Amino acid sequence: MGYFDVDDVLADAVEVPCKFQLEVAQVGFLAGQPGESVARNSKLELPLWLARILAIVGAGDGEGDGDGDTPFVELLPPDTFAARVMNAVKADPVALDLHAVSPYFYALAVKWVNLFSDAELGETVARLLLARAQEINSNAANVTLVERTLDDLAGPLASRQNGVHHSSPFMLTMDEWEKTVYKEAHEAYRDSKKWLLQ
Amino acid sequence: MYGDLGNKLIIEAKRTQQLQSRRNGIRDGTANVSIPQYNDALVRGIIAEVEQIRESGAGGDAAAGQCAHFVNLLCLERNKRCLLSYHKMRSEIMDGMAWAGTAGDVLSGGGGATDSTLSDQLGNLSHSEQSYLQQYTDLLTQMKSAPAFADIDLAGSLTPPSDIFIDVRVLKDAGEIQTEYGTFNLVKDSQFYVRQSDVESLIQQGYLQKI
């Protein structure tokens, strides 16, 4: 999650819907019309790295900490955390295609919870992670010490193409962070099995 | 929109990382590092974009002006982060090369390289990266020869050896070496049964191959 972390940079580029609270000239490029102004109350999809700051900083008279001002934009809840998705999460975490919802679901959720102190979302995501972690673990525990299965480390997609190692459909629904968890778990299982057999 | 170029660069970085981890997975930890072509066009594009944002000079005292100013500032920050992240990712690969001992082969343009993939690597680095790799390698050599580390082989393999003596095959002529078990004349394609610790550095340099 560091400044240089490629995954984090990518997660920051996810676009979220925003509503402009005031008319702003010179930023028409945000809406794909360079040189134009963005009208008040217009809705735009802005990347998180832009929206996050604009939503907490407001125009002031140059003094004060900006708390009393209206922020430049208002963040609208993105589709990622729509009630539809949250219901699916509560219904069956394992069956949910998380990758389709957002490849950076957890990273987004963490940012969102931080922004809005949304405790309920935090708890839902924690339960989601708990349920899915068990599934990830049982997938990762499937180790055979054959050279070709090492291809699995490249990710579930590669193993599907090779067709060597039977991967469950669940592996295709993992988000990017879950993939790294899977990869590390798989490597740990492989290493311990190797050690036991030696 | 501003920032799109930076995104492209980061997607490329992500792909490189995935390839890297995949390769390391297959070779099981043995360092085989390769670095893709430096994306000069994209980096130049981003820098041009930064210049453009700076020159646009949006701003003003009104709330709208402040907002425009903020947007521009954030775009600059974003581009900076994308560029830094990309270059950090590449410098980490280069550090790996230096530690794996392949940096010398890469820098010499593959002249003495045993692995043909190494010879293409030099062209994939930008000029600054070449001098970075050179200086990092020099620094590493200096550290390895420092009195404090004189007794430790810092670049040695982390996996404990399974045998004291190993069979090695000579890949290219390396002249004579002397060990406490006698003198070996390393002629190409010959085989020897030697003590592993004696020839470890030669294996790393690519003169010998463990069988």
Tab-separated table of N, CA, C and O in Angstrom, chain B residues 61-128:
chain	number	residue	atom	x	y	z
B	61	ASP	N	-8.696	33.839	-7.643
B	61	ASP	CA	-9.084	33.906	-6.244
B	61	ASP	C	-10.478	33.359	-5.993
B	61	ASP	O	-10.795	32.914	-4.895
B	62	ALA	N	-11.306	33.377	-7.033
B	62	ALA	CA	-12.672	32.883	-6.856
B	62	ALA	C	-12.644	31.388	-6.557
B	62	ALA	O	-11.651	30.711	-6.811
B	63	ALA	N	-13.752	30.918	-5.996
B	63	ALA	CA	-13.830	29.512	-5.622
B	63	ALA	C	-13.569	28.609	-6.823
B	63	ALA	O	-12.851	27.614	-6.720
B	64	ALA	N	-14.151	28.975	-7.970
B	64	ALA	CA	-13.985	28.158	-9.164
B	64	ALA	C	-12.522	28.105	-9.578
B	64	ALA	O	-12.003	27.067	-9.990
B	65	GLY	N	-11.851	29.269	-9.455
B	65	GLY	CA	-10.429	29.311	-9.813
B	65	GLY	C	-9.610	28.418	-8.906
B	65	GLY	O	-8.723	27.703	-9.360
B	66	GLN	N	-9.945	28.450	-7.630
B	66	GLN	CA	-9.229	27.599	-6.687
B	66	GLN	C	-9.431	26.133	-7.012
B	66	GLN	O	-8.514	25.316	-6.918
B	67	CYS	N	-10.650	25.801	-7.414
B	67	CYS	CA	-10.954	24.414	-7.759
B	67	CYS	C	-10.127	23.979	-8.964
B	67	CYS	O	-9.511	22.915	-8.962
B	68	ALA	N	-10.100	24.839	-9.989
B	68	ALA	CA	-9.327	24.520	-11.190
B	68	ALA	C	-7.857	24.347	-10.834
B	68	ALA	O	-7.173	23.440	-11.335
B	69	HIS	N	-7.388	25.221	-9.947
B	69	HIS	CA	-6.006	25.142	-9.512
B	69	HIS	C	-5.742	23.808	-8.819
B	69	HIS	O	-4.724	23.145	-9.062
B	70	PHE	N	-6.679	23.408	-7.982
B	70	PHE	CA	-6.555	22.139	-7.266
B	70	PHE	C	-6.509	20.965	-8.227
B	70	PHE	O	-5.709	20.042	-8.076
B	71	VAL	N	-7.400	21.011	-9.222
B	71	VAL	CA	-7.447	19.926	-10.194
B	71	VAL	C	-6.103	19.804	-10.888
B	71	VAL	O	-5.540	18.704	-11.021
B	72	ASN	N	-5.541	20.941	-11.299
B	72	ASN	CA	-4.250	20.909	-11.972
B	72	ASN	C	-3.162	20.375	-11.052
B	72	ASN	O	-2.332	19.560	-11.458
B	73	LEU	N	-3.189	20.825	-9.824
B	73	LEU	CA	-2.185	20.387	-8.861
B	73	LEU	C	-2.241	18.870	-8.676
B	73	LEU	O	-1.218	18.187	-8.666
B	74	LEU	N	-3.480	18.362	-8.555
B	74	LEU	CA	-3.643	16.928	-8.332
B	74	LEU	C	-3.185	16.132	-9.551
B	74	LEU	O	-2.623	15.046	-9.415
B	75	CYS	N	-3.417	16.691	-10.746
B	75	CYS	CA	-2.956	16.021	-11.963
B	75	CYS	C	-1.430	15.927	-11.956
B	75	CYS	O	-0.856	14.907	-12.331
B	76	LEU	N	-0.784	17.017	-11.536
B	76	LEU	CA	0.678	17.005	-11.447
B	76	LEU	C	1.141	15.925	-10.474
B	76	LEU	O	2.036	15.137	-10.771
B	77	GLU	N	0.499	15.896	-9.312
B	77	GLU	CA	0.862	14.912	-8.293
B	77	GLU	C	0.698	13.496	-8.829
B	77	GLU	O	1.530	12.623	-8.590
B	78	ARG	N	-0.405	13.300	-9.527
B	78	ARG	CA	-0.698	11.977	-10.051
B	78	ARG	C	0.371	11.544	-11.053
B	78	ARG	O	0.889	10.435	-11.000
B	79	ASN	N	0.704	12.449	-11.963
B	79	ASN	CA	1.722	12.126	-12.958
B	79	ASN	C	3.053	11.821	-12.284
B	79	ASN	O	3.770	10.917	-12.688
B	80	LYS	N	3.354	12.603	-11.255
B	80	LYS	CA	4.599	12.374	-10.529
B	80	LYS	C	4.602	10.971	-9.932
B	80	LYS	O	5.575	10.236	-10.035
B	81	ARG	N	3.462	10.606	-9.339
B	81	ARG	CA	3.407	9.297	-8.691
B	81	ARG	C	3.560	8.171	-9.710
B	81	ARG	O	4.256	7.181	-9.461
B	82	CYS	N	2.889	8.331	-10.860
B	82	CYS	CA	2.976	7.300	-11.897
B	82	CYS	C	4.425	7.144	-12.364
B	82	CYS	O	4.938	6.027	-12.485
B	83	LEU	N	5.075	8.262	-12.642
B	83	LEU	CA	6.459	8.215	-13.125
B	83	LEU	C	7.367	7.574	-12.079
B	83	LEU	O	8.165	6.683	-12.392
B	84	LEU	N	7.233	8.025	-10.833
B	84	LEU	CA	8.099	7.500	-9.781
B	84	LEU	C	7.877	5.999	-9.598
B	84	LEU	O	8.828	5.229	-9.465
B	85	SER	N	6.612	5.608	-9.623
B	85	SER	CA	6.286	4.209	-9.395
B	85	SER	C	6.883	3.330	-10.496
B	85	SER	O	7.445	2.263	-10.236
B	86	TYR	N	6.769	3.820	-11.741
B	86	TYR	CA	7.319	3.081	-12.879
B	86	TYR	C	8.824	2.926	-12.746
B	86	TYR	O	9.381	1.833	-12.920
B	87	HIS	N	9.492	4.024	-12.415
B	87	HIS	CA	10.949	3.976	-12.346
B	87	HIS	C	11.434	3.173	-11.145
B	87	HIS	O	12.459	2.502	-11.217
B	88	LYS	N	10.664	3.224	-10.068
B	88	LYS	CA	11.028	2.430	-8.892
B	88	LYS	C	10.941	0.952	-9.228
B	88	LYS	O	11.828	0.171	-8.877
B	89	MET	N	9.863	0.592	-9.941
B	89	MET	CA	9.694	-0.804	-10.313
B	89	MET	C	10.890	-1.270	-11.139
B	89	MET	O	11.445	-2.340	-10.919
B	90	ARG	N	11.319	-0.423	-12.078
B	90	ARG	CA	12.450	-0.801	-12.932
B	90	ARG	C	13.756	-0.840	-12.148
B	90	ARG	O	14.588	-1.720	-12.362
B	91	SER	N	13.932	0.119	-11.249
B	91	SER	CA	15.201	0.123	-10.521
B	91	SER	C	15.288	-1.095	-9.605
B	91	SER	O	16.375	-1.617	-9.360
B	92	GLU	N	14.130	-1.586	-9.145
B	92	GLU	CA	14.166	-2.789	-8.313
B	92	GLU	C	14.605	-4.000	-9.130
B	92	GLU	O	15.345	-4.861	-8.648
B	93	ILE	N	14.138	-4.055	-10.387
B	93	ILE	CA	14.587	-5.153	-11.254
B	93	ILE	C	16.098	-5.067	-11.462
B	93	ILE	O	16.816	-6.062	-11.433
B	94	MET	N	16.576	-3.813	-11.659
B	94	MET	CA	18.009	-3.640	-11.892
B	94	MET	C	18.818	-4.006	-10.654
B	94	MET	O	19.901	-4.593	-10.770
B	95	ASP	N	18.296	-3.668	-9.469
B	95	ASP	CA	18.975	-4.075	-8.237
B	95	ASP	C	19.101	-5.600	-8.195
B	95	ASP	O	20.141	-6.136	-7.823
B	96	GLY	N	18.006	-6.255	-8.613
B	96	GLY	CA	18.026	-7.711	-8.655
B	96	GLY	C	19.121	-8.225	-9.570
B	96	GLY	O	19.818	-9.187	-9.257
B	97	MET	N	19.275	-7.554	-10.731
B	97	MET	CA	20.342	-7.934	-11.667
B	97	MET	C	21.706	-7.810	-11.001
B	97	MET	O	22.568	-8.675	-11.132
B	98	ALA	N	21.895	-6.700	-10.303
B	98	ALA	CA	23.193	-6.446	-9.694
B	98	ALA	C	23.509	-7.529	-8.661
B	98	ALA	O	24.621	-8.045	-8.613
B	99	TRP	N	22.507	-7.902	-7.877
B	99	TRP	CA	22.738	-8.919	-6.853
B	99	TRP	C	22.931	-10.282	-7.472
B	99	TRP	O	23.649	-11.124	-6.950
B	100	ALA	N	22.247	-10.549	-8.570
B	100	ALA	CA	22.354	-11.861	-9.194
B	100	ALA	C	23.651	-11.993	-9.984
B	100	ALA	O	23.986	-13.066	-10.458
B	101	GLY	N	24.367	-10.885	-10.135
B	101	GLY	CA	25.636	-10.943	-10.841
B	101	GLY	C	25.504	-10.909	-12.350
B	101	GLY	O	26.466	-11.140	-13.062
B	102	THR	N	24.299	-10.659	-12.844
B	102	THR	CA	24.145	-10.592	-14.295
B	102	THR	C	24.344	-9.172	-14.811
B	102	THR	O	24.385	-8.958	-16.016
B	103	ALA	N	24.460	-8.208	-13.878
B	103	ALA	CA	24.558	-6.814	-14.304
B	103	ALA	C	25.769	-6.579	-15.194
B	103	ALA	O	25.708	-5.843	-16.169
B	104	GLY	N	26.895	-7.223	-14.834
B	104	GLY	CA	28.115	-7.044	-15.619
B	104	GLY	C	27.899	-7.452	-17.064
B	104	GLY	O	28.291	-6.741	-17.992
B	105	ASP	N	27.243	-8.610	-17.246
B	105	ASP	CA	26.980	-9.085	-18.604
B	105	ASP	C	26.076	-8.135	-19.362
B	105	ASP	O	26.263	-7.877	-20.543
B	106	VAL	N	25.066	-7.613	-18.638
B	106	VAL	CA	24.133	-6.694	-19.290
B	106	VAL	C	24.857	-5.427	-19.725
B	106	VAL	O	24.707	-4.951	-20.847
B	107	LEU	N	25.696	-4.908	-18.827
B	107	LEU	CA	26.370	-3.642	-19.108
B	107	LEU	C	27.384	-3.766	-20.232
B	107	LEU	O	27.595	-2.824	-20.991
B	108	SER	N	27.985	-4.950	-20.348
B	108	SER	CA	28.974	-5.100	-21.410
B	108	SER	C	28.297	-5.344	-22.751
B	108	SER	O	28.931	-5.659	-23.739
B	109	GLY	N	26.993	-5.220	-22.761
B	109	GLY	CA	26.261	-5.374	-24.019
B	109	GLY	C	26.207	-6.814	-24.474
B	109	GLY	O	26.009	-7.108	-25.640
B	110	GLY	N	26.366	-7.728	-23.536
B	110	GLY	CA	26.255	-9.137	-23.886
B	110	GLY	C	27.518	-9.700	-24.499
B	110	GLY	O	27.536	-10.817	-24.992
B	111	GLY	N	28.605	-8.930	-24.461
B	111	GLY	CA	29.849	-9.380	-25.062
B	111	GLY	C	30.322	-10.696	-24.471
B	111	GLY	O	30.674	-11.616	-25.202
B	112	GLY	N	30.308	-10.762	-23.149
B	112	GLY	CA	30.798	-11.975	-22.523
B	112	GLY	C	29.673	-12.822	-21.969
B	112	GLY	O	29.895	-13.703	-21.167
B	113	ALA	N	28.483	-12.535	-22.400
B	113	ALA	CA	27.339	-13.201	-21.794
B	113	ALA	C	27.203	-14.617	-22.299
B	113	ALA	O	27.428	-14.908	-23.473
B	114	THR	N	26.837	-15.505	-21.392
B	114	THR	CA	26.568	-16.871	-21.809
B	114	THR	C	25.116	-17.020	-22.213
B	114	THR	O	24.770	-17.848	-23.034
B	115	ASP	N	24.290	-16.185	-21.633
B	115	ASP	CA	22.860	-16.280	-21.886
B	115	ASP	C	22.481	-15.251	-22.947
B	115	ASP	O	22.712	-14.062	-22.771
B	116	SER	N	21.942	-15.709	-24.041
B	116	SER	CA	21.690	-14.782	-25.142
B	116	SER	C	20.629	-13.742	-24.784
B	116	SER	O	20.606	-12.649	-25.342
B	117	THR	N	19.758	-14.095	-23.815
B	117	THR	CA	18.723	-13.120	-23.465
B	117	THR	C	19.320	-11.885	-22.810
B	117	THR	O	18.754	-10.807	-22.864
B	118	LEU	N	20.506	-12.061	-22.207
B	118	LEU	CA	21.106	-10.931	-21.512
B	118	LEU	C	21.587	-9.861	-22.484
B	118	LEU	O	21.600	-8.684	-22.164
B	119	SER	N	21.981	-10.289	-23.672
B	119	SER	CA	22.604	-9.345	-24.592
B	119	SER	C	21.625	-8.261	-25.056
B	119	SER	O	22.034	-7.165	-25.413
B	120	ASP	N	20.339	-8.572	-25.028
B	120	ASP	CA	19.368	-7.562	-25.487
B	120	ASP	C	19.045	-6.549	-24.398
B	120	ASP	O	18.452	-5.520	-24.662
B	121	GLN	N	19.445	-6.886	-23.181
B	121	GLN	CA	18.966	-6.089	-22.056
B	121	GLN	C	19.478	-4.653	-22.059
B	121	GLN	O	18.776	-3.749	-21.647
B	122	LEU	N	20.714	-4.479	-22.521
B	122	LEU	CA	21.310	-3.150	-22.445
B	122	LEU	C	20.475	-2.136	-23.216
B	122	LEU	O	20.246	-1.014	-22.754
B	123	GLY	N	19.991	-2.542	-24.384
B	123	GLY	CA	19.198	-1.630	-25.200
B	123	GLY	C	17.855	-1.293	-24.575
B	123	GLY	O	17.225	-0.309	-24.935
B	124	ASN	N	17.426	-2.141	-23.628
B	124	ASN	CA	16.139	-1.894	-22.993
B	124	ASN	C	16.211	-0.863	-21.888
B	124	ASN	O	15.192	-0.431	-21.367
B	125	LEU	N	17.449	-0.492	-21.524
B	125	LEU	CA	17.610	0.489	-20.456
B	125	LEU	C	17.782	1.884	-21.053
B	125	LEU	O	18.375	2.047	-22.111
B	126	SER	N	17.281	2.874	-20.333
B	126	SER	CA	17.530	4.243	-20.772
B	126	SER	C	18.944	4.629	-20.339
B	126	SER	O	19.598	3.908	-19.602
B	127	HIS	N	19.406	5.787	-20.797
B	127	HIS	CA	20.777	6.179	-20.470
B	127	HIS	C	20.964	6.354	-18.974
B	127	HIS	O	21.965	5.903	-18.411
B	128	SER	N	19.992	7.006	-18.345
B	128	SER	CA	20.117	7.210	-16.897
B	128	SER	C	20.111	5.867	-16.178
B	128	SER	O	20.811	5.678	-15.194
